Coordinates of C-alpha atoms in Angstrom, one line a residue:
Chain A
M1 CA 12.1 20.3 6.2
S2 CA 11.0 20.4 9.6
T3 CA 11.8 24.4 9.5
N4 CA 8.3 25.1 8.1
Y5 CA 6.5 23.3 11.0
K6 CA 6.3 24.0 14.8
S7 CA 8.5 21.6 16.7
S8 CA 5.4 21.0 18.9
S9 CA 3.5 19.7 16.2
F10 CA 6.1 17.0 15.6
R11 CA 6.1 16.5 19.5
N12 CA 2.5 15.6 19.4
L13 CA 2.8 13.4 16.8
Y14 CA 5.2 11.2 18.0
I15 CA 3.5 11.1 21.3
I16 CA 0.3 10.1 19.2
V17 CA 1.9 7.5 16.9
F18 CA 3.9 5.8 20.0
I19 CA 0.7 5.4 21.8
I20 CA -1.0 4.0 18.8
V21 CA 1.5 1.6 18.2
I22 CA 1.8 0.7 21.9
I23 CA -2.1 -0.1 21.9
S24 CA -2.1 -1.8 18.6
E25 CA 0.8 -4.2 19.6
L26 CA -0.8 -5.1 22.9
I27 CA -4.0 -6.0 21.1
G28 CA -1.7 -8.2 18.8
I29 CA -2.5 -10.8 15.8
R30 CA -6.0 -12.2 16.2
K31 CA -7.3 -14.8 14.2
F32 CA -10.8 -15.6 14.0
A33 CA -12.7 -18.5 11.8
V34 CA -14.8 -17.1 9.5
G35 CA -17.2 -19.6 7.4
P36 CA -14.4 -22.1 6.0
G37 CA -11.5 -20.0 6.3
S38 CA -10.3 -17.6 8.7
V39 CA -9.2 -14.0 8.6
V40 CA -6.3 -13.0 10.5
L41 CA -6.4 -9.3 12.0
L42 CA -2.7 -7.5 12.2
P43 CA -1.5 -4.5 14.6
M44 CA -1.2 -2.3 11.2
L45 CA -5.0 -2.8 10.7
Y46 CA -5.7 -1.4 14.5
A47 CA -3.0 1.1 14.0
V48 CA -4.9 2.8 10.6
I49 CA -8.4 2.7 12.4
I50 CA -7.4 4.2 15.5
G51 CA -5.3 6.9 13.6
L52 CA -8.1 7.7 11.3
V53 CA -10.8 7.6 14.2
I54 CA -9.0 10.0 16.4
T55 CA -8.5 12.8 13.9
P56 CA -10.9 16.1 14.0
G57 CA -13.3 14.6 11.5
I58 CA -14.5 11.9 13.4
L59 CA -13.5 11.2 17.4
G60 CA -11.8 14.7 17.4
K61 CA -15.0 16.8 17.5
R62 CA -16.2 15.3 20.4
I63 CA -12.8 15.3 22.4
A64 CA -11.4 18.9 23.1
A65 CA -7.9 17.5 24.2
L66 CA -7.7 15.1 20.6
K67 CA -8.6 18.4 18.7
S68 CA -6.0 20.5 20.4
M69 CA -3.2 18.0 19.7
I70 CA -4.2 16.8 16.3
T71 CA -4.3 20.0 14.3
D72 CA -3.9 20.1 10.4
E73 CA -0.4 20.8 10.6
V74 CA 0.2 17.3 12.6
M75 CA -2.0 15.4 9.9
E76 CA -0.1 17.3 7.4
I77 CA 3.5 16.2 8.9
A78 CA 1.8 12.4 9.3
G79 CA 1.5 12.3 5.1
M80 CA 5.2 13.4 5.0
L81 CA 6.1 10.8 7.5
V82 CA 4.4 7.7 5.6
M83 CA 7.0 8.0 2.7
L84 CA 10.0 7.7 5.3
S85 CA 8.4 5.1 7.7
L86 CA 7.7 3.1 4.7
L87 CA 11.5 2.9 4.2
P88 CA 12.5 0.5 6.9
L89 CA 9.9 -1.9 5.6
G90 CA 11.4 -1.5 2.0
V91 CA 14.5 -2.8 3.4
K92 CA 12.9 -5.5 5.2
Y93 CA 11.3 -6.6 1.7
G94 CA 14.7 -6.6 0.2
T95 CA 15.9 -9.4 2.6
L96 CA 13.0 -11.3 1.7
V97 CA 13.5 -11.1 -1.8
G98 CA 17.4 -11.6 -1.9
P99 CA 17.9 -14.6 -0.3
N100 CA 14.9 -16.0 -2.9
I101 CA 16.1 -14.2 -5.5
V102 CA 16.7 -17.5 -8.0
K103 CA 12.9 -18.8 -7.3
V104 CA 11.9 -15.2 -8.0
V105 CA 13.7 -15.2 -11.4
Q106 CA 12.6 -18.7 -12.2
A107 CA 9.0 -17.4 -11.8
G108 CA 9.8 -14.7 -14.1
P109 CA 7.0 -15.1 -16.9
A110 CA 4.3 -15.3 -14.0
F111 CA 5.5 -12.0 -12.7
L112 CA 5.4 -10.5 -15.8
L113 CA 2.1 -11.8 -17.3
Q114 CA 0.2 -11.3 -13.9
E115 CA 0.6 -7.4 -14.6
L116 CA -1.4 -7.7 -17.5
G117 CA -4.2 -9.1 -15.1
N118 CA -4.3 -5.7 -13.5
L119 CA -6.6 -4.9 -16.7
G120 CA -9.2 -7.0 -15.1
T121 CA -10.6 -3.9 -13.4
V122 CA -11.4 -2.4 -16.8
F123 CA -13.9 -5.4 -17.6
I124 CA -15.5 -5.6 -14.4
G125 CA -15.1 -2.0 -13.0
L126 CA -16.2 0.1 -16.2
P127 CA -19.7 -1.7 -17.0
L128 CA -20.7 -1.8 -13.5
A129 CA -19.5 2.2 -13.5
M130 CA -21.6 2.8 -16.4
A131 CA -24.4 0.8 -15.3
L132 CA -24.5 2.9 -12.0
G133 CA -24.5 6.0 -14.4
L134 CA -21.6 7.5 -14.6
K135 CA -20.3 9.1 -17.9
R136 CA -16.7 10.0 -18.3
E137 CA -16.3 9.6 -14.4
A138 CA -16.4 5.9 -15.2
I139 CA -13.3 5.9 -17.2
G140 CA -11.2 7.5 -14.4
A141 CA -12.5 5.7 -11.5
T142 CA -11.9 2.2 -13.2
V143 CA -8.9 2.4 -15.5
S144 CA -6.7 1.0 -12.7
I145 CA -6.4 0.5 -9.1
C146 CA -5.5 4.6 -9.3
R147 CA -2.6 5.0 -7.2
E148 CA -0.1 8.1 -7.5
P149 CA 1.0 7.4 -11.2
T150 CA -2.5 7.0 -12.8
L151 CA -3.4 10.1 -11.0
G152 CA -0.7 11.6 -12.7
V153 CA -1.2 10.3 -15.9
I154 CA -5.2 11.2 -15.9
G155 CA -4.5 14.6 -14.1
E156 CA -2.1 15.6 -17.4
R157 CA -4.6 14.4 -20.0
Y158 CA -7.9 15.2 -18.8
G159 CA -7.1 17.6 -16.0
I160 CA -7.8 16.9 -12.4
N161 CA -11.0 18.9 -12.4
S162 CA -12.3 16.9 -15.6
P163 CA -15.3 14.5 -15.0
E164 CA -11.9 12.0 -15.5
G165 CA -10.2 13.5 -13.1
T166 CA -13.2 13.3 -10.4
G167 CA -13.3 9.3 -11.3
V168 CA -9.6 8.8 -10.8
L169 CA -9.7 11.1 -7.4
G170 CA -12.5 9.0 -5.8
T171 CA -11.0 5.8 -6.3
Y172 CA -7.7 6.8 -5.3
M173 CA -9.0 8.6 -2.0
M174 CA -11.1 5.3 -1.2
G175 CA -7.9 3.2 -1.8
T176 CA -6.0 5.6 0.8
V177 CA -8.8 5.5 3.3
L178 CA -10.2 1.9 2.7
G179 CA -7.5 0.1 1.0
T180 CA -5.1 -1.2 3.6
I181 CA -8.4 -2.0 5.9
F182 CA -10.0 -4.1 2.9
F183 CA -6.9 -5.9 1.4
G184 CA -6.2 -6.8 5.2
L185 CA -9.0 -8.6 5.3
L186 CA -9.3 -9.9 1.9
G187 CA -5.6 -11.2 1.8
S188 CA -6.2 -13.9 4.5
F189 CA -10.0 -14.7 3.2
A190 CA -9.0 -14.9 -0.5
V191 CA -7.2 -18.4 0.3
N192 CA -10.8 -20.0 0.5
T193 CA -11.2 -19.4 -3.2
G194 CA -8.9 -22.2 -4.0
I195 CA -6.3 -19.9 -5.8
H196 CA -2.9 -21.0 -4.8
P197 CA -1.0 -18.2 -2.0
Y198 CA 1.6 -17.8 -4.6
A199 CA -0.7 -16.5 -7.2
L200 CA -2.4 -14.4 -4.7
A201 CA 1.0 -13.1 -3.5
M202 CA 2.0 -11.9 -6.9
A203 CA -1.8 -9.9 -7.0
S204 CA -0.9 -8.3 -3.8
G205 CA 2.0 -6.3 -5.7
M206 CA -0.5 -3.6 -7.0
G207 CA 1.8 -0.4 -6.8
S208 CA 1.0 0.4 -3.3
G209 CA 3.4 -0.1 -0.5
S210 CA 0.7 -0.1 2.2
M211 CA -2.0 -2.3 0.3
M212 CA 0.7 -4.7 -0.8
T213 CA 2.0 -4.9 2.9
A214 CA -1.7 -5.4 4.3
A215 CA -2.6 -8.0 1.4
S216 CA 0.6 -10.2 1.7
S217 CA 1.1 -10.0 5.3
S218 CA -2.1 -11.0 6.2
L219 CA -1.7 -13.8 3.6
A220 CA 1.7 -14.8 5.2
E221 CA 0.1 -15.2 8.6
T222 CA -2.8 -17.3 7.2
V223 CA -0.5 -19.8 5.3
P224 CA 2.5 -19.6 7.9
A225 CA 4.5 -22.7 6.1
M226 CA 4.9 -20.4 2.7
R227 CA 5.6 -17.1 4.8
D228 CA 9.0 -16.1 3.0
T229 CA 8.2 -16.8 -0.5
I230 CA 4.5 -15.1 -0.2
L231 CA 6.4 -12.0 0.8
A232 CA 9.3 -12.5 -1.7
Y233 CA 6.6 -12.7 -4.5
A234 CA 4.5 -9.7 -3.3
A235 CA 7.4 -7.5 -2.7
T236 CA 8.6 -8.2 -6.2
S237 CA 5.6 -7.9 -8.0
N238 CA 5.1 -4.7 -6.4
M239 CA 8.4 -3.3 -7.4
L240 CA 7.6 -4.6 -10.9
T241 CA 3.8 -2.8 -11.0
G242 CA 6.2 0.5 -10.1
V243 CA 7.8 0.3 -13.2
T244 CA 5.6 -1.2 -15.6
G245 CA 2.1 0.3 -13.9
L246 CA 2.6 3.7 -15.5
Y247 CA 3.3 2.2 -19.1
S248 CA 0.5 0.0 -18.7
V249 CA -2.2 2.4 -17.8
V250 CA -0.8 5.0 -21.0
F251 CA -0.6 2.2 -23.5
L252 CA -3.2 -0.5 -22.5
A253 CA -5.9 0.4 -19.8
L254 CA -6.8 3.6 -20.7
P255 CA -7.0 3.1 -24.8
L256 CA -9.0 -0.1 -23.8
S257 CA -11.3 1.6 -21.6
N258 CA -12.1 4.5 -24.2
W259 CA -12.5 1.6 -26.6
L260 CA -15.1 -0.1 -24.6
Y261 CA -16.7 3.1 -23.2
K262 CA -17.3 4.2 -27.0
K263 CA -18.6 0.5 -27.7
W264 CA -20.9 0.4 -24.3
E265 CA -22.1 4.1 -24.3
P266 CA -25.1 3.5 -26.8
F267 CA -26.3 0.6 -24.9
F268 CA -26.2 2.4 -21.5
A269 CA -28.0 5.5 -23.3
R270 CA -30.9 3.5 -24.5
R271 CA -31.3 1.7 -21.4
E272 CA -31.4 5.0 -19.4
A273 CA -33.7 6.5 -21.9
A274 CA -36.1 3.5 -21.8
E275 CA -36.1 3.7 -17.6
G276 CA -37.3 7.8 -18.9
S277 CA -37.0 8.6 -15.3
G278 CA -35.2 12.0 -16.5
K279 CA -33.0 11.4 -13.2
D280 CA -30.0 12.5 -14.9
A281 CA -31.6 15.8 -16.6
K282 CA -29.9 19.2 -15.2
Chain B
M1 CA 21.0 20.3 2.4
Q2 CA 23.0 19.5 5.4
N3 CA 20.2 20.6 7.7
K4 CA 17.7 18.4 5.6
T5 CA 20.3 15.2 5.9
I6 CA 20.1 16.1 9.8
D7 CA 16.2 16.3 9.9
Q8 CA 16.1 13.0 8.0
V9 CA 18.4 11.2 10.2
K10 CA 16.4 12.4 13.4
L11 CA 13.2 11.7 12.1
M12 CA 14.4 8.0 10.8
L13 CA 15.7 7.5 14.5
V14 CA 12.5 8.1 16.2
I15 CA 10.6 6.0 13.5
G16 CA 13.3 3.4 14.5
A17 CA 12.4 3.8 18.2
M18 CA 8.9 3.4 17.4
I19 CA 9.7 -0.3 15.5
L20 CA 12.0 -1.4 18.5
V21 CA 9.4 -0.6 21.0
G22 CA 6.4 -1.7 19.1
Q23 CA 8.2 -5.3 18.4
K24 CA 9.1 -5.7 22.1
I25 CA 5.5 -5.3 23.0
G26 CA 4.6 -7.7 19.8
R27 CA 6.9 -10.2 20.8
T28 CA 5.9 -10.2 24.4
V29 CA 2.1 -10.4 23.6
I30 CA 2.6 -13.5 21.5
G31 CA 5.3 -15.0 23.7
K32 CA 8.0 -15.2 21.3
E33 CA 11.5 -15.0 22.3
L34 CA 12.8 -11.3 22.6
A35 CA 16.2 -10.5 20.7
P36 CA 18.8 -9.0 23.2
L37 CA 18.3 -5.5 23.3
G38 CA 21.9 -4.8 21.8
A39 CA 21.5 -6.8 18.6
S40 CA 17.9 -5.1 18.0
V41 CA 19.7 -1.9 18.1
I42 CA 22.4 -3.1 15.5
G43 CA 19.8 -4.6 13.6
I44 CA 17.6 -1.1 13.3
L45 CA 20.9 1.0 12.9
T46 CA 21.8 -1.2 9.9
V47 CA 18.4 -1.1 8.4
L48 CA 18.3 3.0 8.9
V49 CA 21.4 3.5 7.2
I50 CA 20.4 1.9 4.1
C51 CA 17.1 3.8 4.3
M52 CA 19.4 7.3 4.4
V53 CA 21.0 5.6 1.5
A54 CA 17.8 5.2 -0.4
L55 CA 17.0 8.7 0.1
K56 CA 20.3 9.9 -0.9
L57 CA 20.0 7.9 -4.4
K58 CA 16.7 9.1 -4.7
G59 CA 17.6 12.7 -4.7
A60 CA 21.0 12.2 -6.4
F61 CA 18.7 10.8 -9.5
P62 CA 15.5 12.8 -9.4
K63 CA 15.0 11.9 -13.3
V64 CA 14.8 8.3 -12.8
K65 CA 11.3 7.9 -11.6
F66 CA 12.2 5.1 -8.7
P67 CA 10.7 6.0 -5.2
A68 CA 13.1 5.7 -2.4
F69 CA 10.9 2.8 -1.1
A70 CA 12.3 0.9 -4.3
W71 CA 15.5 2.0 -3.7
A72 CA 15.8 0.6 0.0
T73 CA 14.0 -2.6 -1.4
M74 CA 16.9 -2.9 -4.3
I75 CA 20.0 -2.2 -1.9
A76 CA 18.7 -4.8 0.6
L77 CA 17.9 -7.2 -2.1
I78 CA 21.4 -7.1 -3.6
L79 CA 23.2 -7.3 0.0
S80 CA 21.3 -10.3 0.9
M81 CA 21.4 -12.4 -2.4
P82 CA 23.3 -16.0 -1.5
F83 CA 26.2 -15.5 -3.7
M84 CA 26.9 -12.0 -2.0
P85 CA 29.8 -12.1 0.7
T86 CA 27.6 -9.4 2.6
A87 CA 24.7 -11.7 2.7
K88 CA 25.2 -13.8 6.0
L89 CA 26.2 -10.7 8.4
F90 CA 23.4 -8.3 6.9
L91 CA 20.7 -11.3 6.9
Q92 CA 21.7 -11.7 10.8
Y93 CA 21.6 -7.8 11.8
T94 CA 18.4 -7.0 9.8
G95 CA 17.1 -10.4 11.3
N96 CA 16.4 -9.0 14.5
V97 CA 14.1 -6.2 13.3
D98 CA 10.6 -8.1 12.9
F99 CA 9.0 -7.4 9.6
L100 CA 5.5 -6.8 11.2
A101 CA 7.1 -4.3 13.6
T102 CA 7.8 -2.0 11.0
T103 CA 4.4 -2.1 9.3
T104 CA 2.7 -0.8 12.3
P105 CA 4.2 2.9 12.6
I106 CA 3.3 3.3 8.9
L107 CA -0.2 2.6 9.1
A108 CA -0.6 4.8 12.6
F109 CA 0.9 7.8 10.2
A110 CA -1.2 7.0 7.5
G111 CA -4.3 7.0 9.4
I112 CA -3.9 10.4 11.0
S113 CA -2.8 12.0 7.7
V114 CA -6.2 10.8 6.1
G115 CA -7.9 13.2 8.5
T116 CA -7.2 16.2 6.2
K117 CA -9.1 14.5 3.4
L118 CA -12.4 13.7 5.4
T119 CA -14.1 16.4 4.2
Q120 CA -13.5 16.0 0.8
L121 CA -14.2 12.5 0.9
K122 CA -17.8 13.0 2.3
K123 CA -18.7 14.7 -1.1
I124 CA -17.8 11.2 -3.2
S125 CA -21.2 9.5 -3.8
W126 CA -21.7 6.1 -2.6
K127 CA -21.4 4.9 -6.1
L128 CA -17.8 5.7 -6.1
V129 CA -17.5 3.8 -3.2
I130 CA -19.2 0.8 -4.7
I131 CA -17.3 1.0 -7.5
A132 CA -13.6 1.5 -5.8
I133 CA -14.2 -2.0 -4.0
V134 CA -15.1 -3.5 -7.5
V135 CA -12.0 -2.2 -8.8
F136 CA -10.2 -3.5 -5.7
I137 CA -11.3 -6.8 -6.4
G138 CA -11.1 -6.8 -10.2
T139 CA -7.2 -5.9 -10.1
F140 CA -6.3 -8.2 -7.4
F141 CA -8.4 -11.6 -8.8
G142 CA -7.5 -10.6 -12.3
S143 CA -3.8 -10.7 -11.6
A144 CA -4.4 -13.4 -9.4
L145 CA -5.9 -15.7 -11.9
V146 CA -3.1 -14.9 -14.4
A147 CA -0.6 -15.5 -12.0
Q148 CA -2.3 -18.7 -11.2
L149 CA -2.4 -20.0 -15.0
V150 CA 0.8 -19.1 -15.6
L151 CA 2.4 -20.8 -12.4
K152 CA 0.6 -23.8 -13.1
I153 CA 2.0 -24.1 -16.7
Q154 CA 5.4 -23.5 -15.5
G155 CA 5.1 -26.3 -13.1
I156 CA 5.6 -24.2 -9.9
I157 CA 2.6 -24.7 -8.0

């Protein structure tokens, strides 16, 4: 696979990522008291922010050395290496689930049923999107957390250039950029809601390896006494979503979204007409 | 095919080196005891071998839509189950690789790779930003509330 890319691109990427890792680990784990609870910042959070900031679109514009080092090719290779670098983490998750396998099996019903909780986004997200004036884009944007399988389903059914496709791409991109940062903070802050850390751990598995990692490891650092079970639950839930997620979108979330859309559409259309601003006239 | 495998091994070794360097610094910063270098190297090599097997399994069963990440978790899970004869040794070796240390390089790569999408992202309206955040919250707390309820009924929490 490396034959298509220049070896200098690989070398540059290695140097940059080594430096990012060293800086991020030097900053180390930081805990802050926020209101009644605390937020834990992990090295991975600094790493994603530094990585993003040094790309040509942001700081690279100002600093010539960065721009010449981080070419389009380097960013492409980085995308490919995300998949490979996830594997050691996958192994570590396995070693957390394995010893706890009895506990995990005992919690089986909770694992299966909480998958349905992912539909929560349709009930909250869809009306909000429609209230903001989105049309069919709303369906794509809120049908699920929009990781790769959803992208595939919507792309196949409506085409990625359709309004539904635009919606799904929007949420997908936001997830890629903001997802880990958002869930890294939410994971530790959510403890303050009073929901049990085990339940939050299950919720962390949404079908994205990096979001699950961000949410569950900051949760685990916040409640260190429950660390192993939290990580085991999160990894199991994420694996399960990997299997069920696609079917849940095809057979549940998408039909439900379409049905609710039809039901609510007249209401939002009337409201828009009443406002009569004509903003949507093309 | 063979070249591809060699490339994958090289890439995994570089990633392994990043994990070890990160782990050493990370442990020093929080004042945690350092694992002996030899033990850490054996640990990371054990992890990397499983990663390679996961990649090969994914390649061997393209029709089963199971990502390499899930294969890696599955293999490690099976090897570390309490009643498996492999469990003790396997957990001892992999225990010298810190969980958090494996996450830092991933997110560094992820951050850089998003650079290609920045221009596309600027075209997305602010409405989609708000909606995405509500989608995150809805998905997360939707699952959490159901899990809370079922775990309570089961008497686990």
